[in-house]
mmCIF file of C-alpha atoms in Angstrom:
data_model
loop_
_atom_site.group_PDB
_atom_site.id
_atom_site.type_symbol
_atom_site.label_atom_id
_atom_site.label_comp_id
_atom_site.label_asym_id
_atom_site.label_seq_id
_atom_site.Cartn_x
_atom_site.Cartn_y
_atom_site.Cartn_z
ATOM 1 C CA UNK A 969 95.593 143.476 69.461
ATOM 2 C CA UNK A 970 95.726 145.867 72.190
ATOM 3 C CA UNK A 971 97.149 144.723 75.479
ATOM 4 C CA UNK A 972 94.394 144.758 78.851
ATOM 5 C CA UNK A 973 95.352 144.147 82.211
ATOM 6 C CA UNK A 974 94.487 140.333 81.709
ATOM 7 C CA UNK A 975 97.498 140.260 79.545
ATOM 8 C CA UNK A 976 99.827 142.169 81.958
ATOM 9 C CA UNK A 977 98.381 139.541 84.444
ATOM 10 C CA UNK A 978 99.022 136.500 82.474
ATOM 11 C CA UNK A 979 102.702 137.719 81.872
ATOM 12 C CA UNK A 980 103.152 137.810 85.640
ATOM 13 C CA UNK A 981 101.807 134.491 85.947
ATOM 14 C CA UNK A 982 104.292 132.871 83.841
ATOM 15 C CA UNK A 983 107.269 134.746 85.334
ATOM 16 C CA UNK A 984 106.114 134.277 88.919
ATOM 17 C CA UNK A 985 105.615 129.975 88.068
ATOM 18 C CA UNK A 986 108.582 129.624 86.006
ATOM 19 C CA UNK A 987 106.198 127.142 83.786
ATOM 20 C CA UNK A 988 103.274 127.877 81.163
ATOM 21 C CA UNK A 989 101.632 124.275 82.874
ATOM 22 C CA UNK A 990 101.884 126.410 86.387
ATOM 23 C CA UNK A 991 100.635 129.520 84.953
ATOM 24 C CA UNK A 992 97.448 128.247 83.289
ATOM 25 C CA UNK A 993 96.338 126.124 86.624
ATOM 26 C CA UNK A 994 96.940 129.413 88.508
ATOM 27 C CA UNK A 995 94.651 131.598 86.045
ATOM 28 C CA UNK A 996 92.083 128.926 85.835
ATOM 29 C CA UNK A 997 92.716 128.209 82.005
ATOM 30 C CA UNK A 998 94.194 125.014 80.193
ATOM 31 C CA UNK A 999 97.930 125.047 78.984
ATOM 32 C CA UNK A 1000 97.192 125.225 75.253
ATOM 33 C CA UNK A 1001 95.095 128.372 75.750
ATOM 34 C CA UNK A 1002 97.904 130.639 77.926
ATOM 35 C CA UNK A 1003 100.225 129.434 75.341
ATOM 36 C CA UNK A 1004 98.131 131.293 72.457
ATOM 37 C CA UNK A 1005 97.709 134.220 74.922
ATOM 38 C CA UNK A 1006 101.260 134.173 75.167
ATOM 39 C CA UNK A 1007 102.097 134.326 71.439
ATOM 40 C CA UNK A 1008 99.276 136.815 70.844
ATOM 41 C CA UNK A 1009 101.038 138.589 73.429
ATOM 42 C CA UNK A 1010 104.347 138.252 71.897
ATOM 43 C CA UNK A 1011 103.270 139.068 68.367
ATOM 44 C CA UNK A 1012 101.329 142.493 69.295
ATOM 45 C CA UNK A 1013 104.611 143.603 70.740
ATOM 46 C CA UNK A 1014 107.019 142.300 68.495
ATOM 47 C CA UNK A 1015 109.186 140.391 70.767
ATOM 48 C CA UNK A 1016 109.864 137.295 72.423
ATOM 49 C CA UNK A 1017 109.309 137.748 75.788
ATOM 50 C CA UNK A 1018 110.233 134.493 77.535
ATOM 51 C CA UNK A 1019 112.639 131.629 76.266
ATOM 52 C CA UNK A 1020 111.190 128.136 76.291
ATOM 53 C CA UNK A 1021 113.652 125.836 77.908
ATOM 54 C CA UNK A 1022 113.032 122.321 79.047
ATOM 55 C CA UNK A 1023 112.566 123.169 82.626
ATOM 56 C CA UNK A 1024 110.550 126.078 82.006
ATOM 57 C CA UNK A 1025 109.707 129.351 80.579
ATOM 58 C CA UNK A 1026 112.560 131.881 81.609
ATOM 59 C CA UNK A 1027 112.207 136.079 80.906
ATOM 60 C CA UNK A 1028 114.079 137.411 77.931
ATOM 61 C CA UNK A 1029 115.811 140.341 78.850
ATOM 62 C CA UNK A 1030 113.520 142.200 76.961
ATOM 63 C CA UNK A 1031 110.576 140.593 79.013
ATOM 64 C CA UNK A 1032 112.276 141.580 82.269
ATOM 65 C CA UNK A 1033 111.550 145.220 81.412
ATOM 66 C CA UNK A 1034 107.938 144.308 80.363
ATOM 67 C CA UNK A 1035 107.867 142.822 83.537
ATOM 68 C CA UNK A 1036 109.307 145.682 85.826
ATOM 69 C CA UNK A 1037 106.445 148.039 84.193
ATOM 70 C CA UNK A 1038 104.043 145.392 84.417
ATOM 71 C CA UNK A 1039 104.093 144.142 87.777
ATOM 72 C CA UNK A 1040 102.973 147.717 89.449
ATOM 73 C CA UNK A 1041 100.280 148.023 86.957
ATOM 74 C CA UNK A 1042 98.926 144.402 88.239
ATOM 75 C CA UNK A 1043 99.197 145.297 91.651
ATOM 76 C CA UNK A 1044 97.406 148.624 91.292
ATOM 77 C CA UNK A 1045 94.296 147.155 89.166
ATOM 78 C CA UNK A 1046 94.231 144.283 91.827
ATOM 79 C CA UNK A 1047 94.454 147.253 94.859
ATOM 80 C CA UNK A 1048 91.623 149.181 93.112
ATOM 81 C CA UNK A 1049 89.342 146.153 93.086
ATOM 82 C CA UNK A 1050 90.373 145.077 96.598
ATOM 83 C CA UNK A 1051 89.344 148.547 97.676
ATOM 84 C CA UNK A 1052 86.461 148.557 96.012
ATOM 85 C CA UNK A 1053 84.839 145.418 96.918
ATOM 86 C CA UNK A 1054 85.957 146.561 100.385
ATOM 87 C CA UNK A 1055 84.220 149.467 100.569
ATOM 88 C CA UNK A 1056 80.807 147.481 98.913
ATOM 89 C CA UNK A 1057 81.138 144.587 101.719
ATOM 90 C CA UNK A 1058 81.343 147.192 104.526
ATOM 91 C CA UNK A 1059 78.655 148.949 103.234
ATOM 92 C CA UNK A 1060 76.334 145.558 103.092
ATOM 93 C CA UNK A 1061 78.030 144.198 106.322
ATOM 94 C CA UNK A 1062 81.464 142.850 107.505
ATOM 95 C CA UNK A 1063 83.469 140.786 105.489
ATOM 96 C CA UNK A 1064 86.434 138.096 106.475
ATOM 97 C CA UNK A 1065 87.983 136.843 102.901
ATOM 98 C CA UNK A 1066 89.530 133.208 103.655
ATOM 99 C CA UNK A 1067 91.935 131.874 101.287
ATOM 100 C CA UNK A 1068 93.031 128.308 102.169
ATOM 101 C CA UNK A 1069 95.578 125.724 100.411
ATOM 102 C CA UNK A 1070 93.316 121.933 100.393
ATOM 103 C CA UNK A 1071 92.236 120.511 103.726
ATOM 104 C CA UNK A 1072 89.467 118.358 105.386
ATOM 105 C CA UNK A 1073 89.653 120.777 108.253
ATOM 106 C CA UNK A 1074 88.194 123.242 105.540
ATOM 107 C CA UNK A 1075 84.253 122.399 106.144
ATOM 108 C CA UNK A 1076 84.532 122.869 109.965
ATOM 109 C CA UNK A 1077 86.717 125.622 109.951
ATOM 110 C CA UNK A 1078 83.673 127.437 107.736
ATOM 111 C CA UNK A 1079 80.909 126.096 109.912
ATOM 112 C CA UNK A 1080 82.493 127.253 112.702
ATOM 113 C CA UNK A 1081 83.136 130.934 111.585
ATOM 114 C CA UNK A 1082 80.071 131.383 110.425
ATOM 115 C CA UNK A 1083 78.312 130.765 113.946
ATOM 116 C CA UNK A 1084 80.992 132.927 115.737
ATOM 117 C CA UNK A 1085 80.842 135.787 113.619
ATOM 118 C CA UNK A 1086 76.956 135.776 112.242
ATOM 119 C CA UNK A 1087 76.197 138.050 109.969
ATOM 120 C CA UNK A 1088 79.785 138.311 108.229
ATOM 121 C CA UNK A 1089 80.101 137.297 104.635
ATOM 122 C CA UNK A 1090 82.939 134.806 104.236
ATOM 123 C CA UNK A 1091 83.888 134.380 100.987
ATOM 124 C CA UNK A 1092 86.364 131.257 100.065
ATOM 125 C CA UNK A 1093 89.508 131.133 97.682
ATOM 126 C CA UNK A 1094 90.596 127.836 97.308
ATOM 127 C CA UNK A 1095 94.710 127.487 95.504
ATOM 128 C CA UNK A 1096 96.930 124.851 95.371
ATOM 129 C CA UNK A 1097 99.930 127.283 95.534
ATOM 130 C CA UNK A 1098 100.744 128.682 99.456
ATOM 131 C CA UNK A 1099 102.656 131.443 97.756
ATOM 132 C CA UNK A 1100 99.747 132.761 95.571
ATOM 133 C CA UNK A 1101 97.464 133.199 98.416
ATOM 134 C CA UNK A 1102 100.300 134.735 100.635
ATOM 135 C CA UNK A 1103 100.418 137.273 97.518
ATOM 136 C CA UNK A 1104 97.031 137.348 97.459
ATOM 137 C CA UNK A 1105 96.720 138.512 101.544
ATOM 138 C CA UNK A 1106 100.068 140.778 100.863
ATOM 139 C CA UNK A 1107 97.615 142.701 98.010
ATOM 140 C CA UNK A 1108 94.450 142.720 100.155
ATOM 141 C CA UNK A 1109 92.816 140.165 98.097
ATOM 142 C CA UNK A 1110 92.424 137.561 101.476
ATOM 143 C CA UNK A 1111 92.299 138.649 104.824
ATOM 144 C CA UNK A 1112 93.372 135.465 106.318
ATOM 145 C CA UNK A 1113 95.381 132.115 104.647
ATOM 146 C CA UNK A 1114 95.607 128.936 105.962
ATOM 147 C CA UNK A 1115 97.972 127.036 103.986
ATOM 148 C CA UNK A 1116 100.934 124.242 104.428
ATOM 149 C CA UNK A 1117 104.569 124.483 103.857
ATOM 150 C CA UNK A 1118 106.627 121.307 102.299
ATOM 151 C CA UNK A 1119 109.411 120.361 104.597
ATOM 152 C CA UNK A 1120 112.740 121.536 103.171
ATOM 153 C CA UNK A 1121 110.728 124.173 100.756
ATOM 154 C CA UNK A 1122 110.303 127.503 102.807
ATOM 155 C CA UNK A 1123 107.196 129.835 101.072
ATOM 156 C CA UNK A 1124 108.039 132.907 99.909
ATOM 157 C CA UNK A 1125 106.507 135.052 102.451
ATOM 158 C CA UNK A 1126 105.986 138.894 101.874
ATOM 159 C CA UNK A 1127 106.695 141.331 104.637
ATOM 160 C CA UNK A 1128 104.512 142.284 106.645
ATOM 161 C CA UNK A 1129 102.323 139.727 107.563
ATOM 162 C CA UNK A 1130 101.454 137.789 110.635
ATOM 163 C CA UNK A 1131 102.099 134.198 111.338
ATOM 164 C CA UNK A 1132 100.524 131.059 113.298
ATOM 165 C CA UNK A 1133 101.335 127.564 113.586
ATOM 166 C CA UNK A 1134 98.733 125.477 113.741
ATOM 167 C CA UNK A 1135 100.851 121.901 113.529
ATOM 168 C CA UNK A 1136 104.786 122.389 113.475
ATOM 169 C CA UNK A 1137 104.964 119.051 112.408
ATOM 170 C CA UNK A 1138 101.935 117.335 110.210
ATOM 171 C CA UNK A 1139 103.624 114.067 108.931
ATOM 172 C CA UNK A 1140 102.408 112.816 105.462
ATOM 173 C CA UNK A 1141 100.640 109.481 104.965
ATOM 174 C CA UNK A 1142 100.784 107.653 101.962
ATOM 175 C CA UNK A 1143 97.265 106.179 99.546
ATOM 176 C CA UNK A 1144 97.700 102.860 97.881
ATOM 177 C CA UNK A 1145 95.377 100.380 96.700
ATOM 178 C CA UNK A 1146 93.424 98.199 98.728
ATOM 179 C CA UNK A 1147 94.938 95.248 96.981
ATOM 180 C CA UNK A 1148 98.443 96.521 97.197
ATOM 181 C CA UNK A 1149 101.309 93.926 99.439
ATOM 182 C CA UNK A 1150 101.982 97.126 101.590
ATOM 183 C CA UNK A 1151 98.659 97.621 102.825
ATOM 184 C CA UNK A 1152 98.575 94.864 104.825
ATOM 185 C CA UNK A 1153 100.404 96.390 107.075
ATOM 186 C CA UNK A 1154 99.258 99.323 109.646
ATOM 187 C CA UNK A 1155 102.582 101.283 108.568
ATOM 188 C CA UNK A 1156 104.588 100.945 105.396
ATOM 189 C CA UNK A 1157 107.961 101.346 104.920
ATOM 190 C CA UNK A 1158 109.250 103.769 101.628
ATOM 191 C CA UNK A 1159 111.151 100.333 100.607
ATOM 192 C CA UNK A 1160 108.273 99.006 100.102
ATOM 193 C CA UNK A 1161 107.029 101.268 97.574
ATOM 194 C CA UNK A 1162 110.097 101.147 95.485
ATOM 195 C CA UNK A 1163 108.503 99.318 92.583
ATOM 196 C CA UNK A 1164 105.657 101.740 92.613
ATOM 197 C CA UNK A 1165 104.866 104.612 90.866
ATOM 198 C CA UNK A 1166 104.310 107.971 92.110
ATOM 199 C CA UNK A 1167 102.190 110.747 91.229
ATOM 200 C CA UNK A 1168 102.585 114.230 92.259
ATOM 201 C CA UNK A 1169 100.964 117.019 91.598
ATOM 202 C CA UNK A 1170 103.863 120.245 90.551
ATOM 203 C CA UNK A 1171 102.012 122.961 91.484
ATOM 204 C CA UNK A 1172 101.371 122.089 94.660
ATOM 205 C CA UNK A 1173 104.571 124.707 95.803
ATOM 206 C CA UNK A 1174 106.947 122.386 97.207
ATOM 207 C CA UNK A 1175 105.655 119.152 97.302
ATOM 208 C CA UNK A 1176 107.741 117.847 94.102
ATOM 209 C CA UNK A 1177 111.337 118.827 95.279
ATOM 210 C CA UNK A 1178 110.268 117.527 99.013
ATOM 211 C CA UNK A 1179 108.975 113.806 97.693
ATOM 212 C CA UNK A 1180 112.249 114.214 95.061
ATOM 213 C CA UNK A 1181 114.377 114.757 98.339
ATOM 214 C CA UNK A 1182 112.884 111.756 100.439
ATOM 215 C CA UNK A 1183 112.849 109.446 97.853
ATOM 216 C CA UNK A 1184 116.804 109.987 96.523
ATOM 217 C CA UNK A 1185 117.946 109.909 100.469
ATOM 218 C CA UNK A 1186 115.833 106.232 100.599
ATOM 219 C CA UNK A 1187 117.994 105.380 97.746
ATOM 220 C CA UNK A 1188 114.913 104.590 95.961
ATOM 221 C CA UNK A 1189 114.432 106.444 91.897
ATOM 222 C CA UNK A 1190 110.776 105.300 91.122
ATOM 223 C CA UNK A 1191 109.202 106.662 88.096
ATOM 224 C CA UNK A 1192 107.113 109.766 89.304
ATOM 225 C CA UNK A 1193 103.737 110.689 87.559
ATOM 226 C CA UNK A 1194 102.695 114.874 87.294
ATOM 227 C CA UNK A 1195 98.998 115.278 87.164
ATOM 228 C CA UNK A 1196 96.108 116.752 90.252
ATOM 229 C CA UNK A 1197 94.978 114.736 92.787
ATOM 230 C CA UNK A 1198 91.653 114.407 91.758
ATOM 231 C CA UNK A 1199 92.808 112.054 88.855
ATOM 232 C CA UNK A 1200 95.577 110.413 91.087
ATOM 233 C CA UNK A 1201 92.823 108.878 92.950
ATOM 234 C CA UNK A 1202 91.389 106.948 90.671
ATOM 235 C CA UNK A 1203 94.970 105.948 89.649
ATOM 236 C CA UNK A 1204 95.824 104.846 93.198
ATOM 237 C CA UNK A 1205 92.678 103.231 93.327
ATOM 238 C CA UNK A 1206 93.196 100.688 90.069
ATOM 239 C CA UNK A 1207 96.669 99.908 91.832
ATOM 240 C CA UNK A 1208 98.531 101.926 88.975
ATOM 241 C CA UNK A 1209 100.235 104.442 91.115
ATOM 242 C CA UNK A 1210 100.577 105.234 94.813
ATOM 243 C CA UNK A 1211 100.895 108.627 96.498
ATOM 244 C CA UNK A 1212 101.434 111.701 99.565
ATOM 245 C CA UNK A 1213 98.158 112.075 101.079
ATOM 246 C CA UNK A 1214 97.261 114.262 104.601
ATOM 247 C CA UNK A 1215 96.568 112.280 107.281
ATOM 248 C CA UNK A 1216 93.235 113.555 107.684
ATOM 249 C CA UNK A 1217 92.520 111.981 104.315
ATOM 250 C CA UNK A 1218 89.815 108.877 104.902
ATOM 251 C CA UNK A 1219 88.904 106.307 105.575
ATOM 252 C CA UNK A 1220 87.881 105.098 102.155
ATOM 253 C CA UNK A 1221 86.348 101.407 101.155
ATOM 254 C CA UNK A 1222 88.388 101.583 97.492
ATOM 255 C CA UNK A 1223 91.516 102.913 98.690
ATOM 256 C CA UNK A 1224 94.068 102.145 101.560
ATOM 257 C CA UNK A 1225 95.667 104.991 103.539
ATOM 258 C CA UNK A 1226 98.751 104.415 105.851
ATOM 259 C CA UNK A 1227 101.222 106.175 107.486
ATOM 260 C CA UNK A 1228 105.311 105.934 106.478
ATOM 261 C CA UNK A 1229 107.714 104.217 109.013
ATOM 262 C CA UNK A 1230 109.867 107.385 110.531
ATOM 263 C CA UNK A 1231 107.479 109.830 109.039
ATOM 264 C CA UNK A 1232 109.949 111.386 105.970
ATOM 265 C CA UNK A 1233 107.605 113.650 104.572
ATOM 266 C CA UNK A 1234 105.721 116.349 106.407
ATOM 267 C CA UNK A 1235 104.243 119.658 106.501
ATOM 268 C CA UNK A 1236 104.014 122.507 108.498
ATOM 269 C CA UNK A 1237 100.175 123.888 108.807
ATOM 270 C CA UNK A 1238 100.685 127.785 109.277
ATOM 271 C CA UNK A 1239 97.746 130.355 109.269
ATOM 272 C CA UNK A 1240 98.761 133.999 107.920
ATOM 273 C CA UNK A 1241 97.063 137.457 108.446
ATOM 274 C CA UNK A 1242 97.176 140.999 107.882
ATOM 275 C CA UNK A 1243 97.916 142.857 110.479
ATOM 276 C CA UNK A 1244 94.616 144.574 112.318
ATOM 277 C CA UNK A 1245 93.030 141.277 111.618
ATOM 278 C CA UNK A 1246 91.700 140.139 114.516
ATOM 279 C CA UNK A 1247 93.084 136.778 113.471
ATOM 280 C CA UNK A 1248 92.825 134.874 117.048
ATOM 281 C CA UNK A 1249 89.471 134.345 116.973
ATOM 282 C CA UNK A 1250 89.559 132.968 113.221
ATOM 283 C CA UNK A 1251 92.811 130.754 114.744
ATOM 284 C CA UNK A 1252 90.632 129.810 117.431
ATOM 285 C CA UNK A 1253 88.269 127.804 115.093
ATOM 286 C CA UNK A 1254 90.476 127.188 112.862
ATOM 287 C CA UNK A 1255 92.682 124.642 115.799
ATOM 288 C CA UNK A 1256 89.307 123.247 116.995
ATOM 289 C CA UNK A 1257 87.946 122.524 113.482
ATOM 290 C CA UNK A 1258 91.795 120.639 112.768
ATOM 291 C CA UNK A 1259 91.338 119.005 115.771
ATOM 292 C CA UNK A 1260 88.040 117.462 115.038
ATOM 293 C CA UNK A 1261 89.089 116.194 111.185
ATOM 294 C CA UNK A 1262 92.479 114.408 113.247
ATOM 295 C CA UNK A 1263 90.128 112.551 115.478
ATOM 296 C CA UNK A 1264 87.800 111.466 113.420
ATOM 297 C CA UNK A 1265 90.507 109.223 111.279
ATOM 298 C CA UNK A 1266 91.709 106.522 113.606
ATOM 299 C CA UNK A 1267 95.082 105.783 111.685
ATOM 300 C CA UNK A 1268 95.874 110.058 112.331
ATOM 301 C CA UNK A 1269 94.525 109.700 115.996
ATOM 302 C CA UNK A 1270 96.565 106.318 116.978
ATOM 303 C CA UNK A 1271 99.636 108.250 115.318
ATOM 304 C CA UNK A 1272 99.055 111.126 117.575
ATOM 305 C CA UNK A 1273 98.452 109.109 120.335
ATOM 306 C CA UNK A 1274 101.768 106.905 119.725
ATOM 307 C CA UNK A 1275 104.006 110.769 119.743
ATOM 308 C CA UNK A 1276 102.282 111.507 122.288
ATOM 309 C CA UNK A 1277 100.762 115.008 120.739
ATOM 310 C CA UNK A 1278 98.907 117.020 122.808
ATOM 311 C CA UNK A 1279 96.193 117.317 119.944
ATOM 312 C CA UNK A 1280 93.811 114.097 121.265
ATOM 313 C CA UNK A 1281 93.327 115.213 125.091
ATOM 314 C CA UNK A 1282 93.271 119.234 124.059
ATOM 315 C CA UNK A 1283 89.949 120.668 125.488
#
């Protein structure tokens, strides 16, 4: 076998995600299949390039210096495309990439670009990983990211780009079934939920170690369930796990959504750039589109109206 830039990439992946689980849901592939890449990889060279521990896949010594050679060769291929669709979108018109970590501002945000800037092709990259669409806007892939950072769990943000906050403070609610004691009441304490399970979703950067670091300073050691958040709903829904959810999330008739007495989890909602942008306008919509998802969900707009956030009366 002859090694492609695919392979290069997929090497990368691993190293960048400590995990082969990470890796594949960042190249779009399942965890059995990067795992034969990887050996395929490993065989056509002759050498083990990572060591398989039980908290991860960690470079060999010897897959350090595959990686050091690598990485440029990565960044160059992906700078070459970049360029190159560049220079096709300016040709057929102007062109604002969006990458964007999940939100139910998304839709409006969209809508609301397209009739400011008509004409300009917006193209969308959805990730659950903040730091692989910061890299992504650091290689020219994105021109613009909107994406959340865990409290306690700073992204890893290249240099040279431009920050701004959108919510300094976005506190997290928690989903639980309809059926569940807790739901009875309009806010639920984390004591209440210490019988529960919880699912989480790993790759979501940050959001394991900050639930981890709320629930041990609760005093509360539930057993925690890894999987996306697609299948955590129907989980929460059959009353067989409970979990974070944004507060824009709902309402929904199967499934109860409340928010946590003192507000221990929480995110901060930053939009990044390149510089030369022209990023206000895109921030612009971006605030009013957040604004209109936190109004529409009257558990989110009561909360802002009880901390007295200047979100519900903005103009």
């Amino acid at each position: 076998m002859e090694l492609e830039v695919r392979h290069l990439r997929v090497l990368c992946a691993i190293a960048d995600t400590g995990s082969l689980h990470k890796a594949a849901r960042q190249l779009g592939t399942s965890q059995p299949s990067l795992t034969t890449q990887l050996r395929r990889i490993e065989n056509a060279l002759g050498a083990q390039l990572f060591a398989r521990e039980r908290s991860g896949c960690r470079p060999t010594p010897l897959g350090r210096a595959v990686l050091s050679r690598a990485r440029p060769l990565v960044a160059q291929m992906a700078q070459l495309v970049t360029e190159t669709r560049a220079a096709a979108g300016h040709a057929d018109g102007t062109r604002l990439r969006v990458g964007s970590t999940a939100s139910r501002a998304l839709a409006g945000w969209l809508r609301r670009l397209r009739q400011r800037l008509p004409g300009t092709d917006i193209p969308l990259h959805m990730d659950v990983s903040a730091n692989a669409l910061l890299r992504a806007l650091a290689a020219g892939q994105l021109d613009v990211a909107f994406v959340h950072e865990v409290e306690g769990s700073p992204l890893r943000v290249p240099d040279g780009l431009e920050r701004r906050v959108l919510v300094e403070r976005e506190p997290q609610f928690v989903s639980l079934s309809l059926d569940h004691p807790a739901a009875a009441a309009p806010v639920v304490d984390l004591a209440d939920l210490a019988g529960d399970r919880w699912m989480v979703d790993p790759t979501v950067d940050g959001e394991w170690d900050g639930l981890r670091r709320v629930l041990a300073a609760a005093g509360i050691d539930p057993p925690v369930l890894h999987g996306d958040y697609h299948t955590a709903a129907s989980l929460i829904v059959a009353g067989e796990a409970v979990a974070p959810c944004q507060p824009t999330s709902g309402p929904r008739d199967d499934m109860a959504i409340r928010p946590l007495r003192g507000d221990p989890l929480a995110v901060r909602l930053l939009l990044y750039s390149r510089p030369g942008t022209g990023a206000d306008a895109v921030y612009e919509e971006l605030a009013a589109a957040y604004r209109e998802a936190a109004l529409r969900i009257p558990a989110y707009r009561q909360w802002l109206l009880r901390h007295g956030s200047p979100l519900p009366h903005a103009a």
